[in-house]
Amino acid sequence: MRRADRWRPTAVRAMAVIALLAGIGASPAQDATNASRWAAMSPTAQAEWQQRRLAWDALPRHERDDRRARYAAWRALDEIQRARLRAAASEIAALPPEHQTALRTQFGMLDAMQRQGWRLGPDLGADWPRLQPLFAYVPTTERDGLLAILRRLDAEQRDDLAALAQRLPPQDRDAFRRELLAVPDGRRRAWLQQRRER
């Protein structure tokens, strides 16, 4: 074996390790964990990982961003919602190909707001078009808290909130969201009903 040929696999592995460990704000502990995982991989697994990494890097940035957002949305769902989505995916996979294509086309025709709303899971996704006016432009400091509240609301509470979202003028939405965040969970149902009856 020529010297250059012996060097090449080591260089590929080194580049893969660098790519694996390259992360914004990776801690020394994360680096050590990643290095341990890499070392535990067979050369074949390392080469396959490197190929997947190269394919990922070749994707347009908007596609990578979209996939990251979808993955983050999936991880934010609880196991019950994930199970429901897995079951729906199995049902769709069992449909004839032309029916699957029709469903994908139908979904693709939704506007971006509706498609992104479905990332919130089956319950919130179904209600999102009515809730969106209230939550479309939320400051990043409030986003996680509001999303946590939305996930805890039942169908009746989401319906009350959706009705309020439709009637609240834009200039009142910030104050309403702050109030919603401040209401304790045990009082939220009554608070939403009172607000809706005004």
mmCIF file of C-alpha atoms in Angstrom:
data_model
loop_
_atom_site.group_PDB
_atom_site.id
_atom_site.type_symbol
_atom_site.label_atom_id
_atom_site.label_comp_id
_atom_site.label_asym_id
_atom_site.label_seq_id
_atom_site.Cartn_x
_atom_site.Cartn_y
_atom_site.Cartn_z
ATOM 1 C CA MET A 1 0.000 0.000 0.000
ATOM 2 C CA ARG A 2 1.348 3.397 -0.934
ATOM 3 C CA ARG A 3 1.854 5.939 1.829
ATOM 4 C CA ALA A 4 -0.855 8.268 0.387
ATOM 5 C CA ASP A 5 -3.371 5.391 0.415
ATOM 6 C CA ARG A 6 -2.635 4.619 4.076
ATOM 7 C CA TRP A 7 -3.065 8.321 4.951
ATOM 8 C CA ARG A 8 -6.404 8.786 3.213
ATOM 9 C CA PRO A 9 -8.704 6.771 5.600
ATOM 10 C CA THR A 10 -7.140 8.495 8.602
ATOM 11 C CA ALA A 11 -7.775 11.895 7.027
ATOM 12 C CA VAL A 12 -11.399 10.996 6.293
ATOM 13 C CA ARG A 13 -11.874 9.843 9.879
ATOM 14 C CA ALA A 14 -10.242 12.985 11.184
ATOM 15 C CA MET A 15 -12.499 15.193 9.056
ATOM 16 C CA ALA A 16 -15.525 13.242 10.258
ATOM 17 C CA VAL A 17 -14.464 13.648 13.895
ATOM 18 C CA ILE A 18 -14.034 17.375 13.334
ATOM 19 C CA ALA A 19 -17.450 17.536 11.666
ATOM 20 C CA LEU A 20 -19.013 15.491 14.462
ATOM 21 C CA LEU A 21 -17.513 17.634 17.170
ATOM 22 C CA ALA A 22 -18.089 20.936 15.404
ATOM 23 C CA GLY A 23 -20.971 22.540 17.215
ATOM 24 C CA ILE A 24 -21.824 25.939 18.482
ATOM 25 C CA GLY A 25 -21.195 26.061 22.169
ATOM 26 C CA ALA A 26 -20.215 22.401 22.492
ATOM 27 C CA SER A 27 -18.899 21.809 25.974
ATOM 28 C CA PRO A 28 -15.799 19.727 26.774
ATOM 29 C CA ALA A 29 -18.155 17.051 28.160
ATOM 30 C CA GLN A 30 -20.114 16.988 24.886
ATOM 31 C CA ASP A 31 -16.845 16.789 22.958
ATOM 32 C CA ALA A 32 -15.728 13.816 25.070
ATOM 33 C CA THR A 33 -19.068 12.064 24.611
ATOM 34 C CA ASN A 34 -18.995 12.625 20.860
ATOM 35 C CA ALA A 35 -15.388 11.445 20.652
ATOM 36 C CA SER A 36 -16.316 8.290 22.594
ATOM 37 C CA ARG A 37 -19.222 7.590 20.253
ATOM 38 C CA TRP A 38 -16.972 8.116 17.249
ATOM 39 C CA ALA A 39 -14.280 5.817 18.639
ATOM 40 C CA ALA A 40 -16.903 3.115 19.286
ATOM 41 C CA MET A 41 -18.016 3.155 15.638
ATOM 42 C CA SER A 42 -16.643 0.653 13.190
ATOM 43 C CA PRO A 43 -14.737 2.061 10.191
ATOM 44 C CA THR A 44 -17.764 1.188 8.041
ATOM 45 C CA ALA A 45 -20.115 3.065 10.371
ATOM 46 C CA GLN A 46 -17.726 6.035 10.391
ATOM 47 C CA ALA A 47 -17.643 6.078 6.579
ATOM 48 C CA GLU A 48 -21.471 5.852 6.423
ATOM 49 C CA TRP A 49 -21.758 8.677 8.943
ATOM 50 C CA GLN A 50 -19.378 10.784 6.877
ATOM 51 C CA GLN A 51 -21.465 10.160 3.747
ATOM 52 C CA ARG A 52 -24.628 11.233 5.574
ATOM 53 C CA ARG A 53 -22.808 14.333 6.805
ATOM 54 C CA LEU A 54 -21.678 15.220 3.279
ATOM 55 C CA ALA A 55 -25.230 14.709 1.980
ATOM 56 C CA TRP A 56 -26.516 16.960 4.795
ATOM 57 C CA ASP A 57 -23.965 19.659 3.975
ATOM 58 C CA ALA A 58 -24.992 19.505 0.302
ATOM 59 C CA LEU A 59 -28.607 20.407 1.130
ATOM 60 C CA PRO A 60 -29.632 24.036 0.633
ATOM 61 C CA ARG A 61 -29.599 26.011 3.876
ATOM 62 C CA HIS A 62 -33.395 26.490 3.908
ATOM 63 C CA GLU A 63 -33.852 22.707 3.664
ATOM 64 C CA ARG A 64 -31.461 22.088 6.571
ATOM 65 C CA ASP A 65 -33.239 24.774 8.615
ATOM 66 C CA ASP A 66 -36.611 23.206 7.822
ATOM 67 C CA ARG A 67 -35.433 19.738 8.817
ATOM 68 C CA ARG A 68 -33.961 21.062 12.071
ATOM 69 C CA ALA A 69 -37.241 22.821 12.858
ATOM 70 C CA ARG A 70 -39.242 19.664 12.132
ATOM 71 C CA TYR A 71 -36.942 17.606 14.335
ATOM 72 C CA ALA A 72 -37.161 20.132 17.166
ATOM 73 C CA ALA A 73 -40.952 20.133 16.826
ATOM 74 C CA TRP A 74 -41.015 16.324 16.974
ATOM 75 C CA ARG A 75 -38.893 16.295 20.120
ATOM 76 C CA ALA A 76 -41.216 18.856 21.743
ATOM 77 C CA LEU A 77 -44.218 16.534 21.398
ATOM 78 C CA ASP A 78 -45.126 14.190 24.217
ATOM 79 C CA GLU A 79 -45.094 10.441 23.634
ATOM 80 C CA ILE A 80 -48.876 10.249 23.235
ATOM 81 C CA GLN A 81 -48.814 12.740 20.365
ATOM 82 C CA ARG A 82 -45.827 10.972 18.797
ATOM 83 C CA ALA A 83 -47.703 7.666 18.977
ATOM 84 C CA ARG A 84 -50.724 9.242 17.282
ATOM 85 C CA LEU A 85 -48.506 10.614 14.533
ATOM 86 C CA ARG A 86 -46.741 7.263 14.067
ATOM 87 C CA ALA A 87 -50.140 5.576 13.729
ATOM 88 C CA ALA A 88 -51.245 8.177 11.177
ATOM 89 C CA ALA A 89 -47.988 7.702 9.246
ATOM 90 C CA SER A 90 -48.612 3.940 9.148
ATOM 91 C CA GLU A 91 -52.124 4.519 7.852
ATOM 92 C CA ILE A 92 -50.855 6.867 5.158
ATOM 93 C CA ALA A 93 -48.103 4.424 4.175
ATOM 94 C CA ALA A 94 -50.782 1.751 3.652
ATOM 95 C CA LEU A 95 -52.707 3.935 1.185
ATOM 96 C CA PRO A 96 -52.268 3.555 -2.570
ATOM 97 C CA PRO A 97 -49.386 5.707 -3.902
ATOM 98 C CA GLU A 98 -51.707 8.050 -5.799
ATOM 99 C CA HIS A 99 -53.675 8.743 -2.612
ATOM 100 C CA GLN A 100 -50.438 9.448 -0.722
ATOM 101 C CA THR A 101 -49.394 11.855 -3.469
ATOM 102 C CA ALA A 102 -52.772 13.605 -3.302
ATOM 103 C CA LEU A 103 -52.412 14.064 0.462
ATOM 104 C CA ARG A 104 -48.883 15.467 0.085
ATOM 105 C CA THR A 105 -50.112 17.830 -2.619
ATOM 106 C CA GLN A 106 -53.004 18.942 -0.429
ATOM 107 C CA PHE A 107 -50.625 19.602 2.455
ATOM 108 C CA GLY A 108 -48.204 21.429 0.159
ATOM 109 C CA MET A 109 -51.008 23.764 -0.916
ATOM 110 C CA LEU A 110 -51.555 24.972 2.654
ATOM 111 C CA ASP A 111 -49.942 28.294 3.423
ATOM 112 C CA ALA A 112 -46.730 28.301 5.455
ATOM 113 C CA MET A 113 -48.545 29.359 8.641
ATOM 114 C CA GLN A 114 -50.812 26.318 8.509
ATOM 115 C CA ARG A 115 -47.992 23.894 7.656
ATOM 116 C CA GLN A 116 -45.903 25.213 10.546
ATOM 117 C CA GLY A 117 -48.908 25.034 12.855
ATOM 118 C CA TRP A 118 -49.173 21.291 12.251
ATOM 119 C CA ARG A 119 -45.687 20.958 13.720
ATOM 120 C CA LEU A 120 -47.272 21.689 17.088
ATOM 121 C CA GLY A 121 -48.962 18.295 17.035
ATOM 122 C CA PRO A 122 -52.355 16.956 16.038
ATOM 123 C CA ASP A 123 -54.426 18.914 18.570
ATOM 124 C CA LEU A 124 -52.738 22.299 18.372
ATOM 125 C CA GLY A 125 -52.187 21.877 14.640
ATOM 126 C CA ALA A 126 -55.913 21.483 14.042
ATOM 127 C CA ASP A 127 -56.644 24.599 16.114
ATOM 128 C CA TRP A 128 -53.698 26.665 14.905
ATOM 129 C CA PRO A 129 -55.455 28.626 12.114
ATOM 130 C CA ARG A 130 -57.829 30.062 14.741
ATOM 131 C CA LEU A 131 -55.129 30.583 17.393
ATOM 132 C CA GLN A 132 -52.494 32.009 15.067
ATOM 133 C CA PRO A 133 -53.654 35.660 15.143
ATOM 134 C CA LEU A 134 -52.853 35.774 18.847
ATOM 135 C CA PHE A 135 -49.528 33.919 18.650
ATOM 136 C CA ALA A 136 -48.054 34.828 15.264
ATOM 137 C CA TYR A 137 -45.716 37.557 16.512
ATOM 138 C CA VAL A 138 -44.699 36.553 19.988
ATOM 139 C CA PRO A 139 -41.509 37.921 21.564
ATOM 140 C CA THR A 140 -38.923 35.163 21.926
ATOM 141 C CA THR A 141 -38.888 35.684 25.704
ATOM 142 C CA GLU A 142 -42.566 34.631 25.880
ATOM 143 C CA ARG A 143 -42.586 31.888 23.228
ATOM 144 C CA ASP A 144 -41.668 28.860 25.363
ATOM 145 C CA GLY A 145 -44.005 29.789 28.204
ATOM 146 C CA LEU A 146 -46.931 30.365 25.870
ATOM 147 C CA LEU A 147 -46.306 27.156 23.987
ATOM 148 C CA ALA A 148 -46.211 25.235 27.271
ATOM 149 C CA ILE A 149 -49.574 26.763 28.225
ATOM 150 C CA LEU A 150 -51.080 25.945 24.826
ATOM 151 C CA ARG A 151 -49.992 22.323 25.199
ATOM 152 C CA ARG A 152 -51.739 22.093 28.602
ATOM 153 C CA LEU A 153 -55.062 23.469 27.353
ATOM 154 C CA ASP A 154 -57.843 21.037 26.559
ATOM 155 C CA ALA A 155 -60.105 21.355 23.485
ATOM 156 C CA GLU A 156 -62.666 23.552 25.289
ATOM 157 C CA GLN A 157 -60.000 25.940 26.568
ATOM 158 C CA ARG A 158 -58.412 26.135 23.101
ATOM 159 C CA ASP A 159 -61.837 26.921 21.672
ATOM 160 C CA ASP A 160 -62.297 29.781 24.181
ATOM 161 C CA LEU A 161 -58.826 31.052 23.389
ATOM 162 C CA ALA A 162 -59.439 30.817 19.635
ATOM 163 C CA ALA A 163 -62.657 32.820 19.961
ATOM 164 C CA LEU A 164 -60.767 35.477 21.908
ATOM 165 C CA ALA A 165 -57.933 35.466 19.374
ATOM 166 C CA GLN A 166 -60.384 36.290 16.610
ATOM 167 C CA ARG A 167 -61.892 39.287 18.408
ATOM 168 C CA LEU A 168 -58.884 40.832 20.109
ATOM 169 C CA PRO A 169 -57.570 43.860 18.236
ATOM 170 C CA PRO A 170 -53.849 43.618 17.402
ATOM 171 C CA GLN A 171 -52.924 46.375 19.850
ATOM 172 C CA ASP A 172 -54.430 44.385 22.764
ATOM 173 C CA ARG A 173 -52.757 41.040 22.014
ATOM 174 C CA ASP A 174 -49.483 41.664 23.859
ATOM 175 C CA ALA A 175 -51.272 42.575 27.091
ATOM 176 C CA PHE A 176 -53.624 39.597 26.714
ATOM 177 C CA ARG A 177 -50.710 37.172 26.273
ATOM 178 C CA ARG A 178 -48.983 38.579 29.357
ATOM 179 C CA GLU A 179 -52.198 38.068 31.355
ATOM 180 C CA LEU A 180 -52.518 34.535 29.997
ATOM 181 C CA LEU A 181 -48.987 33.768 31.163
ATOM 182 C CA ALA A 182 -49.736 35.164 34.634
ATOM 183 C CA VAL A 183 -52.943 33.178 35.234
ATOM 184 C CA PRO A 184 -52.293 30.027 37.326
ATOM 185 C CA ASP A 185 -53.150 26.735 35.601
ATOM 186 C CA GLY A 186 -55.986 26.003 38.018
ATOM 187 C CA ARG A 187 -57.712 29.309 37.229
ATOM 188 C CA ARG A 188 -57.101 29.405 33.472
ATOM 189 C CA ARG A 189 -60.376 27.695 32.425
ATOM 190 C CA ALA A 190 -62.534 30.150 34.396
ATOM 191 C CA TRP A 191 -60.400 33.092 33.258
ATOM 192 C CA LEU A 192 -60.779 32.158 29.584
ATOM 193 C CA GLN A 193 -64.554 31.677 29.967
ATOM 194 C CA GLN A 194 -64.935 35.026 31.734
ATOM 195 C CA ARG A 195 -62.905 36.773 29.043
ATOM 196 C CA ARG A 196 -64.948 35.125 26.305
ATOM 197 C CA GLU A 197 -68.271 36.147 27.889
ATOM 198 C CA ARG A 198 -67.326 39.827 28.098
#
